[in-house]
CSV table of N, CA and C in Angstrom, one decimal:
chain,number,residue,atom,x,y,z
A,1,MET,N,-81.7,-12.0,-28.7
A,1,MET,CA,-80.7,-12.1,-29.5
A,1,MET,C,-79.6,-13.2,-29.1
A,2,PRO,N,-79.5,-14.3,-29.6
A,2,PRO,CA,-78.2,-15.0,-29.0
A,2,PRO,C,-77.0,-14.7,-28.7
A,3,ARG,N,-76.5,-15.1,-27.7
A,3,ARG,CA,-75.2,-14.7,-27.5
A,3,ARG,C,-74.1,-15.5,-28.2
A,4,PRO,N,-72.8,-15.0,-28.7
A,4,PRO,CA,-71.9,-15.6,-29.3
A,4,PRO,C,-71.6,-17.3,-28.4
A,5,LEU,N,-71.4,-18.2,-29.5
A,5,LEU,CA,-71.2,-19.4,-28.7
A,5,LEU,C,-69.8,-19.4,-27.8
A,6,LYS,N,-68.8,-18.7,-28.0
A,6,LYS,CA,-67.8,-18.9,-27.2
A,6,LYS,C,-68.0,-18.2,-26.2
A,7,ARG,N,-68.6,-17.0,-26.1
A,7,ARG,CA,-69.0,-16.3,-24.7
A,7,ARG,C,-69.7,-17.1,-23.8
A,8,GLU,N,-71.0,-17.5,-24.9
A,8,GLU,CA,-71.8,-18.6,-23.7
A,8,GLU,C,-71.2,-19.6,-23.2
A,9,LEU,N,-70.2,-20.4,-23.6
A,9,LEU,CA,-69.8,-21.3,-23.2
A,9,LEU,C,-68.7,-20.9,-22.1
A,10,MET,N,-67.9,-19.7,-22.2
A,10,MET,CA,-67.5,-19.5,-21.0
A,10,MET,C,-68.1,-19.0,-20.1
A,11,PHE,N,-69.6,-18.3,-19.9
A,11,PHE,CA,-70.5,-18.2,-19.1
A,11,PHE,C,-70.7,-19.3,-18.2
A,12,GLN,N,-71.2,-20.3,-19.3
A,12,GLN,CA,-71.6,-21.7,-18.7
A,12,GLN,C,-70.5,-22.4,-17.9
A,13,LEU,N,-69.6,-22.1,-18.3
A,13,LEU,CA,-68.2,-22.9,-17.5
A,13,LEU,C,-68.4,-22.3,-16.1
A,14,VAL,N,-68.0,-21.0,-16.2
A,14,VAL,CA,-68.0,-20.5,-14.6
A,14,VAL,C,-69.0,-20.8,-13.7
A,15,GLU,N,-70.4,-20.5,-14.4
A,15,GLU,CA,-71.7,-21.0,-13.6
A,15,GLU,C,-71.5,-22.2,-13.4
A,16,THR,N,-71.1,-23.2,-14.0
A,16,THR,CA,-71.4,-24.6,-13.9
A,16,THR,C,-70.2,-24.9,-12.7
A,17,ALA,N,-69.1,-24.2,-12.9
A,17,ALA,CA,-68.1,-24.4,-11.7
A,17,ALA,C,-68.5,-24.0,-10.4
A,18,ARG,N,-69.2,-22.9,-10.5
A,18,ARG,CA,-69.8,-22.1,-8.9
A,18,ARG,C,-70.6,-23.5,-8.6
A,19,LEU,N,-71.6,-23.4,-9.3
A,19,LEU,CA,-72.8,-24.6,-8.9
A,19,LEU,C,-72.0,-25.9,-8.1
A,20,LEU,N,-71.1,-26.4,-9.1
A,20,LEU,CA,-70.4,-27.5,-8.4
A,20,LEU,C,-69.6,-27.7,-7.3
A,21,ARG,N,-68.8,-26.3,-7.2
A,21,ARG,CA,-68.5,-26.4,-6.1
A,21,ARG,C,-69.4,-26.0,-4.7
A,22,THR,N,-70.8,-25.5,-5.2
A,22,THR,CA,-71.4,-25.4,-3.8
A,22,THR,C,-72.0,-26.9,-3.5
A,23,TYR,N,-72.3,-27.6,-4.8
A,23,TYR,CA,-72.7,-28.8,-4.3
A,23,TYR,C,-71.7,-29.9,-3.6
A,24,VAL,N,-70.5,-29.5,-4.4
A,24,VAL,CA,-69.4,-30.4,-3.3
A,24,VAL,C,-69.3,-30.0,-2.0
A,25,ASP,N,-69.3,-29.0,-1.9
A,25,ASP,CA,-69.2,-28.2,-0.3
A,25,ASP,C,-70.2,-28.8,0.4
A,26,GLN,N,-71.3,-28.8,0.1
A,26,GLN,CA,-72.8,-29.3,0.9
A,26,GLN,C,-72.3,-30.5,1.1
A,27,ARG,N,-71.9,-31.6,0.0
A,27,ARG,CA,-71.7,-33.0,0.2
A,27,ARG,C,-70.8,-33.4,1.0
A,28,ALA,N,-69.6,-32.3,1.0
A,28,ALA,CA,-68.5,-32.6,2.0
A,28,ALA,C,-68.7,-32.4,3.5
A,29,ARG,N,-69.8,-31.2,3.7
A,29,ARG,CA,-70.1,-31.1,5.1
A,29,ARG,C,-71.1,-32.4,5.8
A,30,GLN,N,-71.8,-32.9,4.6
A,30,GLN,CA,-72.6,-34.2,5.0
A,30,GLN,C,-71.8,-35.1,5.6
A,31,ASN,N,-70.1,-35.1,5.0
A,31,ASN,CA,-69.2,-36.5,5.7
A,31,ASN,C,-68.6,-35.6,6.4
A,32,GLY,N,-68.7,-34.8,7.3
A,32,GLY,CA,-68.0,-34.3,8.1
A,32,GLY,C,-66.7,-33.3,7.9
A,33,THR,N,-66.7,-32.9,6.5
A,33,THR,CA,-65.4,-32.1,6.3
A,33,THR,C,-65.9,-30.8,5.3
A,34,THR,N,-64.9,-30.7,4.8
A,34,THR,CA,-65.1,-29.0,3.5
A,34,THR,C,-64.7,-29.3,2.4
A,35,ARG,N,-64.7,-28.7,1.5
A,35,ARG,CA,-64.0,-29.0,0.2
A,35,ARG,C,-62.7,-28.4,0.4
A,36,ALA,N,-62.1,-27.7,1.0
A,36,ALA,CA,-61.1,-27.2,1.3
A,36,ALA,C,-60.0,-28.4,1.8
A,37,GLN,N,-60.9,-29.1,3.0
A,37,GLN,CA,-60.1,-30.1,3.5
A,37,GLN,C,-60.0,-31.2,2.9
A,38,TRP,N,-60.9,-31.5,2.4
A,38,TRP,CA,-60.7,-32.9,1.2
A,38,TRP,C,-59.5,-32.2,0.0
A,39,GLY,N,-59.8,-30.9,-0.4
A,39,GLY,CA,-58.6,-31.0,-1.4
A,39,GLY,C,-57.0,-31.5,-0.7
A,40,VAL,N,-56.9,-30.7,0.2
A,40,VAL,CA,-55.7,-30.7,1.1
A,40,VAL,C,-55.4,-32.4,1.3
A,41,LEU,N,-56.5,-33.0,2.0
A,41,LEU,CA,-56.0,-34.6,2.2
A,41,LEU,C,-55.7,-35.3,1.1
A,42,ALA,N,-56.4,-34.9,-0.2
A,42,ALA,CA,-56.6,-35.7,-1.6
A,42,ALA,C,-54.9,-35.4,-1.8
A,43,ARG,N,-54.6,-34.1,-2.0
A,43,ARG,CA,-53.2,-33.8,-2.3
A,43,ARG,C,-52.3,-34.3,-1.2
A,44,LEU,N,-52.1,-34.6,-0.2
A,44,LEU,CA,-51.3,-35.2,0.4
A,44,LEU,C,-51.0,-36.7,0.2
A,45,ARG,N,-52.5,-37.3,0.0
A,45,ARG,CA,-52.4,-38.7,-0.2
A,45,ARG,C,-51.6,-39.0,-1.6
A,46,ARG,N,-51.8,-37.9,-2.7
A,46,ARG,CA,-50.7,-38.2,-3.8
A,46,ARG,C,-49.4,-37.8,-3.7
A,47,GLN,N,-49.1,-36.8,-2.6
A,47,GLN,CA,-47.6,-36.5,-2.3
A,47,GLN,C,-47.3,-36.4,-1.1
A,48,GLU,N,-47.4,-37.3,-0.3
A,48,GLU,CA,-47.0,-37.3,1.0
A,48,GLU,C,-45.7,-37.0,1.4
A,49,GLY,N,-45.5,-35.8,2.5
A,49,GLY,CA,-44.3,-35.4,3.0
A,49,GLY,C,-43.9,-33.9,2.2
A,50,LEU,N,-45.2,-33.3,1.7
A,50,LEU,CA,-44.8,-32.1,1.1
A,50,LEU,C,-44.7,-31.0,2.4
A,51,ASN,N,-44.0,-30.0,2.1
A,51,ASN,CA,-44.1,-29.3,3.4
A,51,ASN,C,-45.1,-28.1,2.9
A,52,GLN,N,-45.5,-27.0,4.0
A,52,GLN,CA,-46.7,-26.3,3.8
A,52,GLN,C,-46.4,-25.3,2.7
A,53,ALA,N,-45.5,-24.8,2.7
A,53,ALA,CA,-45.2,-23.7,1.4
A,53,ALA,C,-45.3,-24.5,0.0
A,54,ALA,N,-44.7,-25.7,-0.1
A,54,ALA,CA,-45.2,-26.7,-1.8
A,54,ALA,C,-46.7,-26.8,-1.7
A,55,LEU,N,-47.2,-27.0,-0.6
A,55,LEU,CA,-48.7,-27.5,-0.9
A,55,LEU,C,-49.3,-26.4,-1.0
A,56,ALA,N,-49.2,-25.3,0.0
A,56,ALA,CA,-49.8,-23.7,-0.6
A,56,ALA,C,-49.7,-23.5,-2.0
A,57,GLU,N,-48.4,-23.7,-2.7
A,57,GLU,CA,-48.4,-23.2,-3.9
A,57,GLU,C,-48.9,-24.3,-4.8
A,58,GLN,N,-49.0,-25.2,-4.6
A,58,GLN,CA,-50.0,-26.3,-5.6
A,58,GLN,C,-51.5,-26.1,-5.3
A,59,LEU,N,-51.9,-25.6,-4.2
A,59,LEU,CA,-53.1,-25.7,-4.0
A,59,LEU,C,-53.8,-24.3,-4.5
A,60,GLU,N,-52.8,-23.5,-4.8
A,60,GLU,CA,-52.8,-22.1,-5.2
A,60,GLU,C,-53.7,-21.2,-3.9
A,61,MET,N,-53.2,-21.5,-2.8
A,61,MET,CA,-53.6,-20.9,-1.4
A,61,MET,C,-52.8,-19.9,-1.1
A,62,GLN,N,-53.0,-19.2,0.2
A,62,GLN,CA,-52.0,-18.1,1.0
A,62,GLN,C,-51.5,-19.3,1.8
A,63,PRO,N,-50.4,-19.3,2.3
A,63,PRO,CA,-49.9,-20.1,3.3
A,63,PRO,C,-50.6,-19.9,4.6
A,64,ILE,N,-51.0,-18.6,4.9
A,64,ILE,CA,-51.7,-18.5,6.2
A,64,ILE,C,-53.0,-19.3,6.3
A,65,SER,N,-53.8,-19.2,5.1
A,65,SER,CA,-54.9,-19.7,5.1
A,65,SER,C,-54.6,-21.4,5.3
A,66,LEU,N,-53.6,-21.7,4.2
A,66,LEU,CA,-53.5,-23.4,4.4
A,66,LEU,C,-52.8,-23.8,5.9
A,67,ALA,N,-52.1,-23.0,6.5
A,67,ALA,CA,-51.6,-23.4,7.9
A,67,ALA,C,-53.1,-23.6,8.8
A,68,ARG,N,-54.0,-22.7,8.7
A,68,ARG,CA,-55.2,-22.8,9.6
A,68,ARG,C,-55.9,-24.1,9.3
A,69,LEU,N,-56.1,-24.4,8.0
A,69,LEU,CA,-56.4,-25.6,7.4
A,69,LEU,C,-55.6,-26.8,8.1
A,70,ILE,N,-54.5,-26.8,8.1
A,70,ILE,CA,-53.6,-27.9,8.6
A,70,ILE,C,-53.7,-28.0,10.1
A,71,ASP,N,-54.0,-26.8,10.7
A,71,ASP,CA,-54.2,-26.7,12.4
A,71,ASP,C,-55.4,-27.7,12.4
A,72,ARG,N,-56.4,-27.3,11.9
A,72,ARG,CA,-57.9,-27.8,11.8
A,72,ARG,C,-57.7,-29.6,11.8
A,73,LEU,N,-57.2,-30.0,10.6
A,73,LEU,CA,-56.8,-31.2,10.3
A,73,LEU,C,-55.9,-31.9,11.2
A,74,GLU,N,-54.8,-31.2,11.7
A,74,GLU,CA,-54.2,-31.7,12.8
A,74,GLU,C,-54.6,-32.1,14.1
A,75,GLY,N,-55.7,-31.1,14.5
A,75,GLY,CA,-56.7,-31.0,15.8
A,75,GLY,C,-57.6,-32.3,15.7
A,76,GLN,N,-58.0,-32.6,14.2
A,76,GLN,CA,-58.6,-33.8,14.1
A,76,GLN,C,-57.9,-35.1,14.0
A,77,ALA,N,-56.5,-35.1,14.2
A,77,ALA,CA,-55.7,-36.1,14.1
A,77,ALA,C,-56.1,-36.7,12.6
A,78,LEU,N,-56.4,-36.1,11.6
A,78,LEU,CA,-56.1,-36.5,10.2
A,78,LEU,C,-55.0,-36.2,9.6
A,79,VAL,N,-54.0,-35.5,9.9
A,79,VAL,CA,-52.9,-34.8,9.4
A,79,VAL,C,-51.9,-34.4,10.6
A,80,GLU,N,-50.3,-34.7,10.3
A,80,GLU,CA,-49.4,-34.8,11.4
A,80,GLU,C,-48.6,-34.1,10.8
A,81,ARG,N,-48.0,-33.2,11.6
A,81,ARG,CA,-46.5,-32.1,11.2
A,81,ARG,C,-45.5,-33.1,11.6
A,82,ARG,N,-44.3,-33.7,10.5
A,82,ARG,CA,-43.1,-33.9,11.2
A,82,ARG,C,-41.8,-33.1,10.9
A,83,ALA,N,-41.0,-33.1,11.5
A,83,ALA,CA,-39.9,-32.4,11.4
A,83,ALA,C,-39.0,-32.3,10.0
A,84,ASP,N,-38.8,-31.7,9.3
A,84,ASP,CA,-38.2,-31.6,8.0
A,84,ASP,C,-36.5,-31.6,8.4
A,85,PRO,N,-36.1,-32.8,8.1
A,85,PRO,CA,-34.4,-33.2,8.5
A,85,PRO,C,-33.6,-32.5,7.6
A,86,ARG,N,-34.2,-31.5,6.6
A,86,ARG,CA,-33.4,-30.7,5.6
A,86,ARG,C,-33.4,-29.2,6.0
A,87,ASP,N,-34.5,-28.8,7.0
A,87,ASP,CA,-34.9,-27.3,7.1
A,87,ASP,C,-35.7,-27.4,8.5
A,88,ARG,N,-34.7,-26.9,9.8
A,88,ARG,CA,-35.2,-27.3,10.6
A,88,ARG,C,-36.5,-26.2,11.4
A,89,ARG,N,-36.8,-25.2,10.2
A,89,ARG,CA,-37.8,-24.4,10.1
A,89,ARG,C,-39.1,-24.7,9.7
A,90,ALA,N,-39.1,-25.8,8.8
A,90,ALA,CA,-40.0,-26.2,8.0
A,90,ALA,C,-40.4,-27.8,8.7
A,91,TYR,N,-42.0,-28.1,8.1
A,91,TYR,CA,-42.3,-29.4,8.7
A,91,TYR,C,-43.3,-30.1,7.3
A,92,LEU,N,-42.9,-31.1,7.2
A,92,LEU,CA,-43.3,-31.9,6.5
A,92,LEU,C,-44.9,-32.6,7.0
A,93,LEU,N,-45.6,-32.6,6.0
A,93,LEU,CA,-47.0,-33.1,6.2
A,93,LEU,C,-47.6,-34.4,5.6
A,94,HIS,N,-47.9,-35.3,6.6
A,94,HIS,CA,-48.5,-36.6,6.6
A,94,HIS,C,-49.7,-36.9,6.9
A,95,LEU,N,-50.3,-37.8,6.2
A,95,LEU,CA,-51.9,-38.2,6.4
A,95,LEU,C,-51.5,-39.0,8.0
A,96,THR,N,-52.6,-39.3,8.7
A,96,THR,CA,-52.6,-40.2,10.0
A,96,THR,C,-53.6,-41.3,9.2
A,97,PRO,N,-53.2,-42.4,10.0
A,97,PRO,CA,-54.3,-43.5,9.3
A,97,PRO,C,-55.9,-43.0,9.3
A,98,ASP,N,-56.4,-42.3,10.2
A,98,ASP,CA,-57.9,-41.7,10.2
A,98,ASP,C,-58.0,-40.8,8.8
A,99,GLY,N,-56.8,-40.2,8.7
A,99,GLY,CA,-56.8,-39.2,7.5
A,99,GLY,C,-56.6,-39.9,6.2
A,100,ARG,N,-56.1,-41.0,6.1
A,100,ARG,CA,-56.1,-41.7,4.8
A,100,ARG,C,-57.6,-42.6,4.7
A,101,GLN,N,-58.0,-42.9,5.9
A,101,GLN,CA,-59.2,-43.8,5.9
A,101,GLN,C,-60.3,-42.7,5.2
A,102,LEU,N,-60.3,-41.4,5.8
A,102,LEU,CA,-61.2,-40.2,5.3
A,102,LEU,C,-60.9,-40.1,4.0
A,103,VAL,N,-60.0,-40.0,3.3
A,103,VAL,CA,-59.8,-39.8,1.9
A,103,VAL,C,-60.5,-40.8,1.0
A,104,ASP,N,-60.1,-41.7,1.6
A,104,ASP,CA,-60.6,-43.7,0.9
A,104,ASP,C,-62.4,-43.1,0.6
A,105,ASP,N,-62.8,-42.9,2.0
A,105,ASP,CA,-64.4,-42.6,2.2
A,105,ASP,C,-64.8,-41.7,1.0
A,106,LEU,N,-63.7,-40.5,0.9
A,106,LEU,CA,-64.2,-39.4,0.2
A,106,LEU,C,-64.2,-39.5,-1.3
A,107,ASP,N,-63.1,-40.5,-1.6
A,107,ASP,CA,-63.4,-41.1,-3.2
A,107,ASP,C,-64.4,-41.9,-3.4
A,108,ALA,N,-65.1,-42.4,-2.5
A,108,ALA,CA,-66.3,-43.1,-2.7
A,108,ALA,C,-67.4,-42.3,-3.2
A,109,LEU,N,-67.3,-40.8,-2.2
A,109,LEU,CA,-68.3,-40.0,-2.5
A,109,LEU,C,-68.1,-39.1,-3.6
A,110,ARG,N,-66.7,-39.1,-4.0
A,110,ARG,CA,-66.6,-38.3,-5.6
A,110,ARG,C,-66.8,-39.1,-6.6
A,111,GLY,N,-67.1,-40.6,-6.3
A,111,GLY,CA,-68.0,-41.5,-7.4
A,111,GLY,C,-69.3,-41.2,-7.7
A,112,ASP,N,-69.8,-41.2,-6.2
A,112,ASP,CA,-71.4,-41.0,-6.1
A,112,ASP,C,-71.6,-39.5,-6.9
A,113,ILE,N,-70.9,-38.3,-6.7
A,113,ILE,CA,-71.2,-37.1,-7.1
A,113,ILE,C,-71.1,-37.0,-8.8
A,114,ALA,N,-69.9,-37.9,-8.8
A,114,ALA,CA,-69.7,-37.9,-10.6
A,114,ALA,C,-70.9,-38.8,-11.1
A,115,GLY,N,-71.6,-40.1,-10.6
A,115,GLY,CA,-72.5,-40.4,-11.1
A,115,GLY,C,-73.7,-39.7,-11.0
A,116,GLU,N,-74.2,-38.9,-9.8
A,116,GLU,CA,-75.5,-38.1,-9.9
A,116,GLU,C,-75.4,-37.2,-10.8
A,117,VAL,N,-73.9,-36.4,-10.9
A,117,VAL,CA,-74.1,-35.3,-11.7
A,117,VAL,C,-74.2,-35.6,-13.4
A,118,LEU,N,-73.5,-36.9,-13.6
A,118,LEU,CA,-73.1,-36.9,-15.1
A,118,LEU,C,-74.0,-38.3,-15.4
A,119,ASP,N,-75.0,-38.6,-14.8
A,119,ASP,CA,-75.8,-39.7,-15.1
A,119,ASP,C,-76.6,-39.3,-16.4
A,120,GLY,N,-76.5,-40.2,-17.4
A,120,GLY,CA,-77.3,-40.0,-18.8
A,120,GLY,C,-76.7,-39.4,-19.4
A,121,ILE,N,-75.8,-38.9,-19.3
A,121,ILE,CA,-74.7,-38.2,-20.3
A,121,ILE,C,-73.7,-39.1,-21.2
A,122,GLU,N,-73.8,-38.9,-22.4
A,122,GLU,CA,-73.3,-40.2,-23.3
A,122,GLU,C,-71.9,-40.1,-22.9
A,123,GLU,N,-71.0,-41.2,-23.0
A,123,GLU,CA,-69.9,-41.3,-22.9
A,123,GLU,C,-68.8,-40.2,-24.0
A,124,THR,N,-69.4,-40.4,-25.1
A,124,THR,CA,-68.5,-39.5,-26.5
A,124,THR,C,-68.6,-38.3,-25.7
A,125,ALA,N,-69.7,-37.7,-25.3
A,125,ALA,CA,-70.0,-36.4,-24.9
A,125,ALA,C,-68.9,-35.8,-23.6
A,126,ILE,N,-68.8,-36.7,-22.7
A,126,ILE,CA,-67.8,-36.6,-21.7
A,126,ILE,C,-66.6,-36.5,-22.3
A,127,LYS,N,-66.3,-37.4,-22.9
A,127,LYS,CA,-64.7,-37.3,-23.4
A,127,LYS,C,-64.7,-36.2,-24.2
A,128,THR,N,-65.4,-35.7,-24.9
A,128,THR,CA,-65.6,-34.5,-25.9
A,128,THR,C,-65.1,-33.3,-24.8
A,129,ALA,N,-66.1,-33.0,-23.7
A,129,ALA,CA,-65.9,-32.4,-22.7
A,129,ALA,C,-64.5,-32.2,-22.3
A,130,LEU,N,-64.2,-33.2,-21.7
A,130,LEU,CA,-62.9,-33.6,-21.3
A,130,LEU,C,-61.5,-33.0,-22.4
A,131,GLU,N,-61.6,-33.0,-23.5
A,131,GLU,CA,-60.7,-32.8,-24.5
A,131,GLU,C,-60.9,-31.2,-24.6
A,132,THR,N,-62.1,-30.6,-24.3
A,132,THR,CA,-62.1,-29.3,-24.7
A,132,THR,C,-61.8,-28.6,-23.2
A,133,LEU,N,-62.1,-29.1,-22.1
A,133,LEU,CA,-61.5,-28.3,-21.1
A,133,LEU,C,-60.2,-28.4,-20.7
A,134,ALA,N,-59.5,-29.7,-21.3
A,134,ALA,CA,-57.9,-29.7,-21.6
A,134,ALA,C,-57.4,-28.3,-22.2
A,135,ALA,N,-57.8,-28.5,-23.4
A,135,ALA,CA,-57.6,-27.7,-24.5
A,135,ALA,C,-57.8,-25.9,-23.7
A,136,ILE,N,-58.7,-25.8,-22.9
A,136,ILE,CA,-59.1,-24.6,-22.1
A,136,ILE,C,-58.0,-24.2,-21.3
A,137,ARG,N,-57.8,-25.2,-20.3
A,137,ARG,CA,-57.1,-25.1,-19.4
A,137,ARG,C,-55.4,-24.7,-20.0
A,138,GLU,N,-55.0,-25.5,-21.0
A,138,GLU,CA,-53.5,-25.5,-21.5
A,138,GLU,C,-53.7,-23.9,-22.0
A,139,ARG,N,-54.5,-23.3,-22.7
A,139,ARG,CA,-54.4,-21.9,-23.1
A,139,ARG,C,-54.4,-21.1,-21.9
A,140,THR,N,-54.9,-21.3,-21.0
A,140,THR,CA,-55.5,-20.6,-19.8
A,140,THR,C,-53.7,-20.4,-19.3
A,141,ARG,N,-53.0,-21.6,-19.0
A,141,ARG,CA,-51.6,-21.5,-18.6
A,141,ARG,C,-50.8,-20.8,-19.5
A,142,THR,N,-51.1,-20.9,-20.6
A,142,THR,CA,-49.5,-20.5,-21.8
A,142,THR,C,-49.9,-19.0,-22.1
A,143,GLU,N,-51.4,-18.5,-22.4
A,143,GLU,CA,-51.6,-17.6,-23.0
A,143,GLU,C,-51.3,-16.3,-22.3
A,144,LYS,N,-51.2,-15.1,-22.8
A,144,LYS,CA,-50.7,-14.0,-21.7
A,144,LYS,C,-52.2,-13.3,-22.2
A,145,PRO,N,-52.4,-12.6,-21.1
A,145,PRO,CA,-53.9,-11.6,-21.1
A,145,PRO,C,-53.7,-10.6,-22.2
A,146,ALA,N,-54.8,-10.5,-23.3
A,146,ALA,CA,-54.9,-10.0,-24.4
A,146,ALA,C,-55.0,-8.5,-23.9
A,147,ARG,N,-55.7,-7.7,-23.6
A,147,ARG,CA,-55.8,-6.4,-23.3
A,147,ARG,C,-57.0,-6.2,-22.2
A,148,SER,N,-56.7,-5.2,-21.1
A,148,SER,CA,-57.7,-4.6,-20.3
A,148,SER,C,-58.6,-4.1,-21.2
A,149,LEU,N,-59.5,-3.7,-20.3
A,149,LEU,CA,-61.1,-3.0,-20.7
A,149,LEU,C,-60.6,-1.6,-20.6
A,150,PRO,N,-60.9,-0.8,-21.3
A,150,PRO,CA,-60.8,0.8,-21.7
A,150,PRO,C,-61.3,1.1,-20.1
A,151,ALA,N,-60.3,2.2,-19.6
A,151,ALA,CA,-60.4,2.8,-18.7
A,151,ALA,C,-61.8,3.6,-18.6
A,152,ALA,N,-62.6,3.7,-17.6
A,152,ALA,CA,-63.9,4.4,-17.4
A,152,ALA,C,-63.4,6.3,-17.5
A,153,PRO,N,-64.2,6.7,-18.5
A,153,PRO,CA,-63.9,8.4,-18.6
A,153,PRO,C,-64.1,9.0,-17.1
A,154,ALA,N,-63.4,9.9,-16.8
A,154,ALA,CA,-63.0,10.6,-15.7
A,154,ALA,C,-64.5,11.5,-15.5
A,155,ALA,N,-65.3,11.8,-14.6
A,155,ALA,CA,-66.4,12.4,-14.4
A,155,ALA,C,-66.2,13.9,-14.2
């Protein structure tokens, strides 16, 4: 019996996202980094000078997890912490020249991955998929969860 289309789309989105994350993780490792580090570096290039709390919020990460990532990136001389002149307890995050170069190299990798994954798919299909994903993201951001599943009966 075929699954209802909406449920099938949701299943396929989740499964595709999982597979794509795994694929990107593998490709990032081949280039000496991780997907998480790549995300931090890319975000810092867009918004250099963020503090760790703001970056953690934007990346939807726990601050302690981000602090560990930043420690590793700083140890690799890809990111540097600079004192925040407005808050002596905080540091602002900046890419080093090596960090900037790595993000540029990873941009080329992102293009390669997009080519590999989307090769042979019509541009109109990609545009439709982008519109659909944008609508799903918007609803996910604004909709309140409807209802929980009923509680399991007590044994």
